[in-house]
Coordinates of C-alpha atoms in Angstrom, one line a residue:
Chain U
M1 CA 1.2 -40.3 67.8
H2 CA 4.4 -38.2 68.3
R3 CA 6.4 -40.2 65.9
R4 CA 3.6 -39.9 63.2
H5 CA 4.0 -35.9 63.6
D6 CA 7.7 -36.1 63.5
T7 CA 7.3 -38.2 60.1
L8 CA 5.0 -36.0 58.7
R9 CA 7.3 -32.8 59.5
L10 CA 10.1 -34.8 58.0
C11 CA 8.4 -35.4 54.5
A12 CA 7.2 -32.2 54.3
L13 CA 10.7 -31.0 55.2
A14 CA 12.1 -33.1 52.5
T15 CA 9.3 -32.1 49.8
A16 CA 9.8 -28.8 49.9
A17 CA 13.7 -28.8 50.0
L18 CA 13.4 -30.9 46.8
L19 CA 10.7 -29.0 45.2
A20 CA 13.4 -25.8 46.0
L21 CA 16.1 -27.4 44.3
G22 CA 13.9 -28.4 41.5
P23 CA 13.4 -26.6 37.8
G24 CA 11.7 -24.2 39.2
G25 CA 14.0 -23.3 41.9
A26 CA 16.1 -19.9 42.3
A27 CA 19.1 -21.9 42.2
A28 CA 18.5 -22.2 38.2
A29 CA 21.8 -21.2 36.3
P30 CA 21.4 -18.3 33.6
P31 CA 20.5 -19.8 30.0
E32 CA 23.9 -19.4 28.0
R33 CA 24.0 -19.1 24.3
V34 CA 20.8 -17.5 23.7
V35 CA 19.5 -16.4 20.1
S36 CA 17.0 -13.8 19.2
I37 CA 15.2 -14.6 16.1
N38 CA 12.5 -11.3 16.3
L39 CA 13.2 -7.5 16.4
C40 CA 11.4 -6.9 19.4
T41 CA 13.3 -9.7 21.5
D42 CA 16.7 -8.7 20.0
L43 CA 15.8 -5.2 21.5
L44 CA 15.1 -6.6 24.6
A45 CA 17.6 -9.4 25.3
M46 CA 20.2 -7.0 24.4
R47 CA 19.1 -4.7 27.3
V48 CA 18.5 -7.5 29.6
A49 CA 20.9 -10.2 29.1
A50 CA 24.3 -10.4 30.8
P51 CA 27.6 -9.7 28.6
G52 CA 28.2 -13.2 26.7
Q53 CA 25.0 -14.5 27.5
L54 CA 23.3 -13.6 24.0
V55 CA 25.2 -14.9 20.7
S56 CA 23.1 -13.9 18.0
V57 CA 20.3 -11.6 17.1
S58 CA 17.9 -10.9 13.9
F59 CA 19.2 -9.3 10.9
L60 CA 16.6 -6.2 11.3
A61 CA 18.1 -5.6 14.7
Q62 CA 21.4 -4.7 12.6
D63 CA 19.7 -2.5 9.9
P64 CA 19.6 1.3 11.0
A65 CA 16.3 1.6 9.3
H66 CA 14.6 -0.7 11.6
S67 CA 16.4 -0.8 14.8
P68 CA 18.0 2.3 17.5
V69 CA 20.8 0.1 18.3
A70 CA 21.8 -1.0 14.7
R71 CA 25.9 -0.4 15.6
A72 CA 25.6 -2.1 19.0
A73 CA 23.7 -5.3 17.1
R74 CA 26.6 -5.6 14.7
R75 CA 28.8 -7.1 17.2
F76 CA 26.7 -10.0 17.0
P77 CA 26.3 -12.4 14.2
G78 CA 23.0 -11.8 12.6
N79 CA 20.7 -14.4 12.0
K80 CA 17.3 -14.5 9.3
G81 CA 15.1 -16.4 11.8
S82 CA 15.9 -20.0 9.9
A83 CA 15.8 -23.3 12.0
E84 CA 19.2 -24.1 10.3
E85 CA 21.0 -21.3 11.5
V86 CA 19.7 -21.1 14.5
L87 CA 20.7 -24.8 15.4
G88 CA 24.3 -23.6 14.2
F89 CA 24.3 -21.1 17.2
R90 CA 23.8 -25.0 19.6
P91 CA 21.6 -22.2 21.8
E92 CA 20.0 -23.3 25.1
L93 CA 17.4 -20.8 24.4
V94 CA 15.4 -19.4 21.4
V95 CA 13.6 -16.2 22.0
A96 CA 11.1 -15.1 19.3
G97 CA 7.9 -13.0 18.5
A98 CA 4.6 -14.0 18.1
Y99 CA 4.8 -13.4 14.1
S100 CA 8.3 -15.2 14.0
A101 CA 7.9 -17.7 10.9
R102 CA 5.6 -20.6 12.6
E103 CA 7.7 -23.0 11.0
S104 CA 10.9 -22.4 12.0
V105 CA 9.5 -22.1 15.6
A106 CA 7.8 -25.4 15.1
M107 CA 10.4 -26.8 13.8
L108 CA 12.8 -25.9 16.8
R109 CA 10.7 -27.1 19.3
R110 CA 10.1 -30.4 17.7
L111 CA 13.9 -31.0 17.8
G112 CA 13.9 -30.4 21.3
Y113 CA 15.1 -26.8 21.6
R114 CA 13.5 -24.2 24.5
V115 CA 11.5 -21.5 22.5
E116 CA 10.1 -18.7 24.3
V117 CA 7.5 -16.6 22.2
F118 CA 6.7 -12.9 23.0
P119 CA 3.9 -11.2 22.2
L120 CA 3.3 -8.0 20.6
V121 CA 3.7 -5.0 22.8
D122 CA 0.4 -3.3 23.7
G123 CA 1.5 0.0 25.3
F124 CA 3.4 0.9 28.2
D125 CA 2.4 -2.1 30.2
G126 CA 3.4 -4.2 27.5
I127 CA 7.0 -3.0 27.6
R128 CA 7.5 -3.6 31.5
A129 CA 5.9 -6.8 31.0
Q130 CA 8.2 -7.7 28.3
L131 CA 11.4 -6.7 30.2
R132 CA 10.2 -8.4 33.0
R133 CA 9.4 -11.5 31.4
M134 CA 12.6 -11.6 29.4
G135 CA 14.4 -10.9 32.8
T136 CA 13.1 -14.2 34.2
V137 CA 13.4 -16.2 30.8
L138 CA 17.2 -15.0 30.9
E139 CA 17.4 -15.1 34.7
Q140 CA 18.4 -11.5 35.1
Q141 CA 15.5 -10.3 37.4
P142 CA 17.4 -7.7 38.9
R143 CA 18.8 -6.2 35.4
A144 CA 15.3 -6.0 34.4
E145 CA 14.0 -4.6 37.4
A146 CA 16.2 -1.8 37.4
I147 CA 15.6 -1.1 33.5
I148 CA 11.9 -0.8 34.1
A149 CA 12.7 1.5 37.0
A150 CA 14.5 3.7 34.8
F151 CA 11.8 4.0 32.4
D152 CA 9.3 4.7 34.9
S153 CA 11.4 7.4 36.5
A154 CA 12.6 8.9 33.2
L155 CA 8.4 8.7 32.0
R156 CA 7.4 10.5 35.1
S157 CA 9.9 13.3 34.2
A158 CA 9.5 13.6 30.4
S159 CA 5.5 13.9 30.8
P160 CA 3.8 17.0 31.6
P161 CA 1.7 17.5 34.9
P162 CA -1.9 16.3 34.7
T163 CA -3.7 19.3 33.6
T164 CA -7.9 20.7 33.5
R165 CA -7.5 22.4 30.5
A166 CA -8.5 20.7 26.9
R167 CA -5.8 18.7 25.4
P168 CA -4.7 19.4 22.0
L169 CA -6.3 16.7 19.5
A170 CA -3.4 14.3 17.8
I171 CA -3.4 11.2 15.8
T172 CA -0.3 8.8 14.3
Y173 CA -1.0 8.2 10.8
G174 CA 1.2 5.8 9.6
P175 CA 1.8 3.8 5.9
N176 CA -1.4 2.9 4.0
G177 CA -3.3 5.2 6.6
F178 CA -2.7 3.1 9.6
I179 CA -4.0 5.0 12.8
E180 CA -3.3 3.7 16.4
G181 CA -6.1 3.3 19.5
V182 CA -6.3 2.5 22.6
G183 CA -3.7 -0.7 23.3
T184 CA -1.0 0.3 21.2
L185 CA 2.2 1.9 21.9
G186 CA 1.5 5.0 19.8
H187 CA -1.5 5.6 22.1
D188 CA 0.4 5.6 25.0
I189 CA 3.2 7.6 23.9
L190 CA 0.4 10.5 23.0
T191 CA -1.4 10.4 25.8
A192 CA 1.5 10.5 28.2
S193 CA 2.5 13.4 26.2
G194 CA 0.0 15.5 26.9
L195 CA -2.3 15.4 24.4
E196 CA -5.7 13.4 23.3
N197 CA -5.7 10.6 20.8
L198 CA -8.2 11.6 18.1
A199 CA -8.3 7.7 17.3
T200 CA -9.9 7.6 20.4
R201 CA -12.5 10.2 20.0
L202 CA -13.6 8.0 16.5
G203 CA -14.0 5.0 18.5
R204 CA -11.4 3.0 17.0
P205 CA -8.8 1.5 19.2
G206 CA -5.4 -0.9 18.4
Y207 CA -4.6 -0.4 14.2
T208 CA -7.2 0.3 12.0
Q209 CA -7.3 2.3 8.6
L210 CA -8.6 5.8 8.6
P211 CA -9.5 7.0 5.3
L212 CA -7.5 10.6 4.8
E213 CA -10.9 12.2 4.1
L214 CA -11.8 11.5 7.4
L215 CA -8.4 12.7 9.5
L216 CA -8.9 15.8 7.6
L217 CA -12.8 16.4 8.7
A218 CA -11.7 15.7 12.5
E219 CA -9.3 18.9 11.9
P220 CA -6.7 17.6 14.8
D221 CA -4.3 19.8 15.8
L222 CA -1.3 17.6 15.2
V223 CA -0.6 14.7 13.5
I224 CA 2.7 12.2 13.7
L225 CA 4.3 11.1 10.8
P226 CA 6.7 8.8 10.1
E227 CA 10.2 9.1 8.9
P228 CA 10.3 8.9 5.2
P229 CA 11.9 5.4 4.7
A230 CA 15.3 4.3 3.6
F231 CA 13.6 2.8 0.3
P232 CA 10.4 3.9 -1.2
A233 CA 7.1 2.2 -1.4
R234 CA 3.6 3.4 -2.1
A235 CA 2.5 2.9 1.2
Y236 CA 4.2 6.0 2.3
E237 CA 2.7 8.0 -0.3
I238 CA -0.6 9.1 2.2
T239 CA 1.6 10.4 4.8
H240 CA 3.0 13.2 2.2
H241 CA -0.3 13.8 0.4
P242 CA -0.6 17.7 -0.4
A243 CA -3.6 17.6 2.1
L244 CA -1.6 17.1 4.9
Q245 CA 0.4 20.0 3.8
R246 CA -2.2 22.5 3.1
A247 CA -4.4 22.0 6.1
N248 CA -4.0 23.6 9.4
L249 CA -2.5 21.4 11.8
R250 CA 1.2 20.6 12.8
A251 CA 3.1 17.9 11.2
F252 CA 5.3 15.7 13.6
R253 CA 8.2 13.3 13.0
F254 CA 10.4 11.9 15.8
S255 CA 14.0 12.4 15.5
E256 CA 14.8 9.0 16.0
N257 CA 13.2 5.5 15.8
V258 CA 11.2 5.3 18.7
R259 CA 9.0 2.2 18.1
G260 CA 11.5 -0.3 20.0
C261 CA 9.9 -2.5 21.8
D262 CA 12.9 -2.1 25.1
G263 CA 11.3 1.1 25.5
A264 CA 14.9 2.9 25.2
N265 CA 14.4 6.0 23.5
L266 CA 10.3 6.2 24.4
T267 CA 10.8 9.0 27.0
D268 CA 13.0 11.0 24.9
A269 CA 10.0 10.1 22.2
V270 CA 7.4 11.2 24.8
A271 CA 9.6 14.8 26.1
E272 CA 10.0 15.8 22.3
L273 CA 6.4 15.3 21.5
A274 CA 5.4 17.2 25.2
A275 CA 7.6 19.9 24.1
A276 CA 5.5 20.0 20.6
A277 CA 2.5 20.0 22.7
R278 CA 3.1 22.7 24.8
E279 CA 3.9 24.7 22.0
L280 CA 0.3 24.0 20.3
R281 CA -1.4 25.2 23.8
Q282 CA 0.6 28.5 23.2
Chain R
M1 CA -24.4 -0.5 -45.6
R2 CA -26.2 2.6 -45.6
P3 CA -23.8 5.4 -44.7
T4 CA -24.6 6.8 -41.5
G5 CA -24.3 10.7 -40.8
F6 CA -22.4 12.0 -37.6
P7 CA -24.4 10.2 -34.5
L8 CA -24.3 13.4 -32.9
P9 CA -27.3 12.1 -30.3
V10 CA -25.0 9.3 -29.4
F11 CA -21.8 11.8 -28.6
L12 CA -24.2 14.1 -26.4
L13 CA -25.4 11.5 -24.4
L14 CA -21.9 10.1 -23.7
G15 CA -20.8 13.6 -22.9
S16 CA -23.9 14.5 -20.7
T17 CA -23.3 10.8 -19.0
T18 CA -19.3 11.7 -18.4
L19 CA -20.3 15.1 -16.9
V20 CA -23.2 13.6 -14.4
L21 CA -20.2 10.9 -13.3
F22 CA -17.8 13.4 -12.7
V23 CA -19.8 15.3 -10.4
L24 CA -21.2 12.6 -9.0
S25 CA -17.8 11.2 -8.4
L26 CA -16.8 14.6 -6.5
L27 CA -19.8 14.1 -4.3
V28 CA -19.3 10.4 -3.1
G29 CA -16.8 9.6 -0.3
P30 CA -16.5 8.3 3.4
S31 CA -16.8 11.2 4.6
G32 CA -20.5 12.5 3.5
I33 CA -20.5 16.0 2.8
P34 CA -23.7 17.1 1.8
P35 CA -24.0 17.9 -2.1
L36 CA -24.3 21.6 -2.2
P37 CA -21.9 22.7 0.6
A38 CA -19.3 20.1 -1.0
L39 CA -19.6 22.0 -4.3
Q40 CA -19.6 25.2 -2.6
A41 CA -16.0 24.3 -1.1
L42 CA -14.6 23.3 -4.6
L43 CA -14.6 26.7 -5.4
S44 CA -13.8 28.1 -1.7
T45 CA -10.6 30.0 -1.4
D46 CA -10.9 29.5 2.4
P47 CA -8.6 26.3 3.6
G48 CA -11.3 24.6 5.5
P49 CA -11.5 21.0 5.7
Y50 CA -14.4 20.5 3.5
A51 CA -12.3 22.9 1.2
L52 CA -9.3 20.7 1.1
V53 CA -11.2 17.5 1.1
M54 CA -13.1 18.5 -2.4
Q55 CA -10.2 20.3 -4.0
E56 CA -7.2 17.8 -2.9
I57 CA -8.9 14.6 -2.7
R58 CA -12.2 14.3 -4.5
L59 CA -11.1 16.5 -7.6
P60 CA -7.9 15.1 -8.6
R61 CA -9.8 11.6 -8.4
A62 CA -12.5 12.9 -10.7
I63 CA -10.2 14.4 -13.0
L64 CA -7.7 11.3 -13.0
G65 CA -11.2 8.9 -13.4
T66 CA -12.0 10.7 -16.3
L67 CA -8.5 10.9 -18.1
V68 CA -7.7 7.3 -17.5
G69 CA -11.2 6.1 -18.8
A70 CA -11.0 7.8 -21.6
S71 CA -7.1 6.8 -22.5
L72 CA -8.2 3.0 -22.0
G73 CA -11.3 3.9 -24.1
L74 CA -9.5 5.2 -26.9
A75 CA -6.3 3.2 -26.9
G76 CA -8.4 -0.1 -27.0
A77 CA -10.2 1.4 -29.9
V78 CA -7.3 2.2 -31.9
L79 CA -5.7 -1.2 -31.1
Q80 CA -9.1 -3.2 -32.4
G81 CA -9.1 -1.0 -35.5
L82 CA -5.2 -1.4 -36.4
L83 CA -5.6 -5.1 -35.3
R84 CA -8.9 -5.7 -37.1
N85 CA -9.4 -8.1 -33.8
P86 CA -12.5 -7.8 -31.9
L87 CA -10.3 -9.0 -28.4
A88 CA -7.3 -6.5 -28.6
E89 CA -7.1 -3.6 -25.8
P90 CA -4.3 -2.2 -23.7
G91 CA -4.9 -4.9 -20.5
L92 CA -5.2 -8.5 -22.8
I93 CA -2.2 -7.6 -25.1
G94 CA -0.2 -6.6 -22.6
V95 CA 0.6 -3.0 -22.3
S96 CA -1.5 -2.1 -19.3
A97 CA 0.9 -4.8 -17.4
S98 CA 4.3 -3.6 -19.0
A99 CA 3.3 -0.2 -17.9
S100 CA 2.9 -1.2 -14.3
L101 CA 6.5 -3.0 -14.7
G102 CA 8.2 0.2 -15.9
A103 CA 6.1 2.4 -13.2
A104 CA 7.2 0.1 -10.9
I105 CA 10.9 -0.3 -11.7
A106 CA 11.0 3.7 -11.4
I107 CA 9.2 3.9 -8.0
Y108 CA 10.9 1.1 -6.1
S109 CA 14.6 1.6 -7.3
G110 CA 14.0 5.4 -6.0
L111 CA 14.9 7.0 -9.5
S112 CA 11.3 8.7 -9.0
L113 CA 12.1 10.2 -6.1
A114 CA 15.2 11.8 -7.5
F115 CA 13.6 12.3 -11.3
P116 CA 9.7 12.7 -10.9
L117 CA 9.3 12.1 -14.7
A118 CA 10.7 8.7 -14.6
L119 CA 7.7 7.4 -13.6
P120 CA 5.8 8.0 -16.4
A121 CA 8.3 7.9 -18.8
L122 CA 9.3 4.5 -17.7
A123 CA 5.6 3.7 -17.5
L124 CA 5.6 4.6 -21.4
A125 CA 8.8 3.1 -22.1
G126 CA 7.2 -0.1 -20.7
A127 CA 4.0 0.1 -22.8
A128 CA 5.9 0.5 -26.2
V129 CA 7.9 -2.2 -26.0
A130 CA 5.1 -4.5 -25.3
G131 CA 2.8 -2.5 -28.0
G132 CA 5.8 -2.7 -30.5
L133 CA 6.0 -6.5 -30.0
I134 CA 2.5 -7.4 -30.9
L135 CA 2.2 -5.1 -33.6
T136 CA 5.1 -7.2 -35.1
I137 CA 3.9 -10.3 -34.2
A138 CA 0.6 -9.1 -36.0
A139 CA 2.3 -7.6 -38.6
G140 CA 4.3 -10.9 -39.5
M141 CA 0.8 -13.1 -39.1
G142 CA -0.9 -11.4 -42.0
S143 CA -4.8 -12.0 -41.8
G144 CA -5.1 -15.8 -42.1
R145 CA -7.5 -17.9 -39.8
G146 CA -6.5 -18.1 -36.2
A147 CA -3.9 -14.9 -36.5
G148 CA -6.3 -13.1 -34.2
L149 CA -6.2 -15.8 -31.4
V150 CA -2.3 -16.1 -31.8
V151 CA -1.8 -12.1 -31.5
I152 CA -4.1 -12.5 -28.4
L153 CA -2.2 -15.7 -26.9
A154 CA 1.1 -13.7 -27.3
G155 CA -0.3 -10.5 -25.7
I156 CA -1.1 -12.4 -22.7
A157 CA 2.0 -14.1 -22.5
I158 CA 3.3 -10.4 -22.5
S159 CA 1.0 -10.0 -19.9
S160 CA 2.0 -13.3 -18.1
L161 CA 5.6 -12.2 -18.2
A162 CA 5.2 -8.5 -17.5
G163 CA 3.4 -9.5 -14.3
A164 CA 6.2 -12.2 -13.5
L165 CA 8.6 -9.5 -13.7
L166 CA 6.5 -7.0 -11.8
S167 CA 6.5 -9.7 -8.6
L168 CA 10.2 -10.3 -8.8
V169 CA 10.5 -6.1 -8.9
L170 CA 8.1 -6.0 -6.0
N171 CA 9.6 -8.9 -4.1
F172 CA 13.7 -8.0 -4.2
A173 CA 12.4 -4.0 -3.3
P174 CA 14.0 -3.2 -0.1
N175 CA 11.1 -1.8 1.5
P176 CA 8.8 -4.5 3.4
Y177 CA 5.3 -2.7 1.8
A178 CA 6.3 -3.5 -1.7
A179 CA 5.7 -6.8 -1.9
L180 CA 1.9 -6.6 -1.1
E181 CA 1.6 -3.5 -3.5
I182 CA 1.3 -5.6 -6.4
V183 CA -2.4 -6.1 -5.6
Y184 CA -2.1 -2.2 -6.6
W185 CA -0.1 -2.8 -9.7
L186 CA -2.3 -5.6 -11.4
L187 CA -5.8 -4.2 -10.5
G188 CA -5.5 -0.6 -10.2
S189 CA -7.0 2.0 -7.7
L190 CA -7.4 6.0 -7.9
A191 CA -7.7 6.2 -4.1
D192 CA -5.7 8.9 -2.4
R193 CA -4.4 10.4 -5.8
S194 CA -3.1 14.1 -5.6
M195 CA -3.3 17.0 -8.1
V196 CA 0.7 16.3 -8.3
H197 CA -0.4 13.0 -9.7
V198 CA -2.5 14.8 -12.3
A199 CA 0.1 16.9 -13.0
T200 CA 2.3 13.8 -13.7
A201 CA 0.0 12.1 -15.9
A202 CA -1.9 14.7 -17.9
P203 CA 1.2 15.6 -20.1
F204 CA 1.6 12.2 -21.2
I205 CA -1.9 11.5 -21.6
L206 CA -2.9 14.3 -23.7
V207 CA 0.1 13.9 -26.0
G208 CA -0.8 10.3 -26.3
W209 CA -4.8 11.2 -27.1
I210 CA -3.0 14.2 -29.7
M211 CA -1.4 10.8 -31.4
L212 CA -4.3 8.9 -31.6
L213 CA -7.0 10.6 -32.5
P214 CA -6.2 11.6 -36.0
L215 CA -5.6 8.2 -36.8
A216 CA -9.5 7.9 -37.0
R217 CA -9.5 8.6 -40.9
S218 CA -6.7 6.2 -41.5
L219 CA -8.3 3.4 -39.4
D220 CA -11.9 3.8 -41.5
L221 CA -9.6 3.4 -44.6
L222 CA -8.1 0.1 -43.6
T223 CA -11.2 -1.5 -43.2
L224 CA -11.1 -1.7 -47.0
G225 CA -7.8 -3.6 -46.5
E226 CA -4.2 -2.6 -46.5
D227 CA -3.4 -2.4 -49.9
A228 CA -6.4 -0.7 -50.7
A229 CA -5.5 1.9 -48.1
A230 CA -2.2 2.0 -48.6
A231 CA -3.4 3.2 -52.5
L232 CA -5.6 6.0 -50.8
G233 CA -2.8 7.3 -48.9
V234 CA -2.7 5.8 -45.6
R235 CA 0.9 5.1 -45.2
L236 CA 0.8 1.9 -42.7
A237 CA 4.1 2.2 -41.1
R238 CA 3.4 5.7 -39.8
V239 CA -0.2 4.9 -38.7
R240 CA 1.6 1.8 -36.8
L241 CA 4.5 4.0 -35.1
L242 CA 1.5 6.5 -34.0
A243 CA -0.5 4.1 -32.8
I244 CA 2.2 2.4 -30.7
V245 CA 3.9 5.7 -29.3
G246 CA 0.1 7.0 -28.9
T247 CA -1.1 4.0 -26.9
A248 CA 2.5 3.9 -24.6
A249 CA 1.7 7.5 -23.9
C250 CA -1.8 7.8 -22.6
V251 CA -1.9 4.0 -21.2
G252 CA 1.6 4.4 -19.7
G253 CA 0.7 7.8 -18.4
A254 CA -2.3 6.5 -16.7
T255 CA -1.0 3.3 -15.5
A256 CA 1.7 5.6 -13.9
V257 CA -0.9 6.9 -11.6
S258 CA -3.5 4.7 -11.5
G259 CA -2.0 0.9 -11.9
A260 CA -3.0 -1.2 -14.5
I261 CA -6.9 -1.4 -15.0
G262 CA -8.4 -4.2 -17.2
F263 CA -11.1 -4.8 -19.8
V264 CA -12.0 -1.0 -19.9
G265 CA -10.7 -0.8 -23.9
L266 CA -12.4 -4.2 -24.3
V267 CA -15.9 -3.4 -23.4
V268 CA -16.3 -0.2 -24.4
P269 CA -15.4 -0.4 -28.1
H270 CA -17.3 -3.1 -28.8
L271 CA -20.7 -1.6 -26.6
L272 CA -20.6 1.6 -28.9
R273 CA -19.7 0.2 -32.2
P274 CA -23.5 -0.8 -33.1
L275 CA -24.3 2.4 -32.1
V276 CA -21.9 4.7 -34.2
G277 CA -22.1 2.5 -37.3
S278 CA -19.3 0.4 -37.3
R279 CA -16.8 2.8 -38.4
P280 CA -13.7 2.4 -36.6
G281 CA -13.0 6.0 -37.1
T282 CA -15.8 7.4 -35.3
L283 CA -15.2 4.8 -32.7
L284 CA -12.2 6.2 -31.5
P285 CA -13.9 9.3 -29.7
A286 CA -17.0 7.5 -28.5
S287 CA -15.0 5.0 -26.9
A288 CA -12.7 7.7 -25.0
L289 CA -15.9 9.1 -23.8
G290 CA -17.7 5.6 -22.6
G291 CA -14.1 4.8 -21.1
A292 CA -14.2 7.8 -19.2
V293 CA -17.9 6.7 -18.3
L294 CA -17.6 3.1 -17.2
V295 CA -13.8 4.0 -15.0
L296 CA -15.7 7.1 -13.4
A297 CA -18.8 4.5 -12.8
A298 CA -16.7 1.9 -11.5
D299 CA -15.0 3.9 -9.2
I300 CA -18.0 5.4 -7.5
A301 CA -19.0 1.9 -7.3
V302 CA -15.9 1.0 -4.8
R303 CA -16.5 3.8 -2.7
I304 CA -20.5 3.1 -2.5
L305 CA -19.7 -0.9 -1.8
S306 CA -16.6 -0.3 0.5
P307 CA -16.2 3.1 1.5
E308 CA -13.2 2.5 4.1
R309 CA -11.5 0.3 2.5
D310 CA -9.8 0.5 -0.7
L311 CA -11.2 -1.9 -3.4
K312 CA -9.2 -2.0 -6.3
L313 CA -11.4 -0.7 -9.5
G314 CA -9.8 -3.7 -11.5
V315 CA -12.0 -6.1 -9.4
V316 CA -15.0 -4.0 -10.8
T317 CA -13.9 -3.5 -14.6
A318 CA -12.8 -7.6 -14.3
L319 CA -16.2 -8.6 -13.0
I320 CA -18.1 -6.4 -15.9
G321 CA -15.2 -7.7 -18.1
A322 CA -14.2 -11.3 -17.8
P323 CA -17.5 -12.6 -18.7
F324 CA -17.7 -10.1 -21.4
F325 CA -14.0 -11.3 -23.0
L326 CA -15.0 -14.8 -22.6
R327 CA -18.3 -14.5 -24.8
L328 CA -16.7 -12.8 -27.4
L329 CA -13.9 -15.3 -27.4
L330 CA -16.2 -18.0 -28.3
H331 CA -18.1 -16.2 -30.3
A332 CA -14.9 -15.6 -32.0
R333 CA -13.7 -19.1 -32.1
R334 CA -17.3 -20.0 -33.9
T335 CA -16.7 -17.5 -36.4
A336 CA -13.0 -18.2 -37.5

């Protein structure tokens, strides 16, 4: 009887040891030669990866019009996301976004490469989740946690204290008249800065198009407009419509590109917007 | 043919319909402002939200609907009279698409940011090139059998080429939104136009009208044939030049701020021709009013059908005009 118990215990220990040393074990090495083919994953990877781990980022990360870290990104060779280019880097891991060209991702997987797809960021929780996942995927969990902790602490100091007074009404108004409701980064930035999101009041979650007439009739106190683009397109015309200029509202623009999904400039953005909100209350 | 006097009742009807539709256009929109407060807000100096919406959004849209519609109707009547071709109109013969191409080049190259006048000017240039090409082809074809269809085919070819080049310009434009904006340029829209757009387009449109309306008498005389008309004092070269430049100015100006809206210049002259006694001259001002009626009605329709999304004007005019065009084409083939 005792012998059977001992055998069982030995088997259990052996299995546990095998599991610990297997693919999911903590002894796995960080993937070298990581290629990122999406702007979002570029920014995440650039922050979380150890030096030398990342070998290529997408060309969008190197474009100052889209990326807050364009200069740093130019240290890496750029790629346009095609499978052919990616193969040239002989990657161990490819990180892509949910909307990266599906054919390219499918081809890379067919050829046996490991591709991790990151979904769209849907707010501050999304940023924390993305950072954490990038940390797991790159085997750099401590770095990712440190970044998240720094982000949270900076956010706490940038946000105004909660108040029972009525918050000013605000909304983001982007190209083609798109607004950001619950479940978007814009919404979280707005509410963290002590403002109320008009999109929520209108019952519109996510990204929706709002006719200019409806925005004006709602009489928001502040409208967050996009930076004038580096190159023109008709989509931006509505954001400098004369009606918005004549209206009795504060037109606000962030001083830097703040939509990076690594959360890098976000806390500065919240601080800027919170300052504008404070001025409105006076 | 019994000579008909000036058909005053027709013009009174067209004029009053235009006015009614203009006011209706002011009253339609996603924000549902009741009619009386809306009209009061239009004239108010107090910058409340109603006044803003009425003065800065609804008013320019109604004005542009009138200006653009009248220009397209007028240009259609002139082209049909000059080419003596029932299928001619700025959209079908490539003038609108070429104007869109010129306008797109002005916008996506950044030129119109530096020089706002570049937008209508380049649209005019595009329209003039297409118009000049068509008139040259028409002059060379004479009036033999099948000449009319050849001119229309040439126009469709120019329109296709302009559309293809437009696609190219938009796909090479650095801004990622540009590629999707081809729908606006080829189908047209008056959504969220401002008084700035009115100020940009109006001078060119009015100059175009000033050049085209006086051609009425010459077009009447041209129905007698080119030789007879020349004997009666019509200088054909001058008429052609005024027609090209005038069409280019008003269609170019209109397209620069509304995109290419098709079929207005085709449908309106045909519908009104029986009512004005088939005189090409009288048809000019009638088609201008008729064009305004059609575009204003279409613009009201798109806002009722799809209040929050921007349904393109060209969709409605194409739904009316394309079947009309096919019917005309089959009829023209049978009588050719």
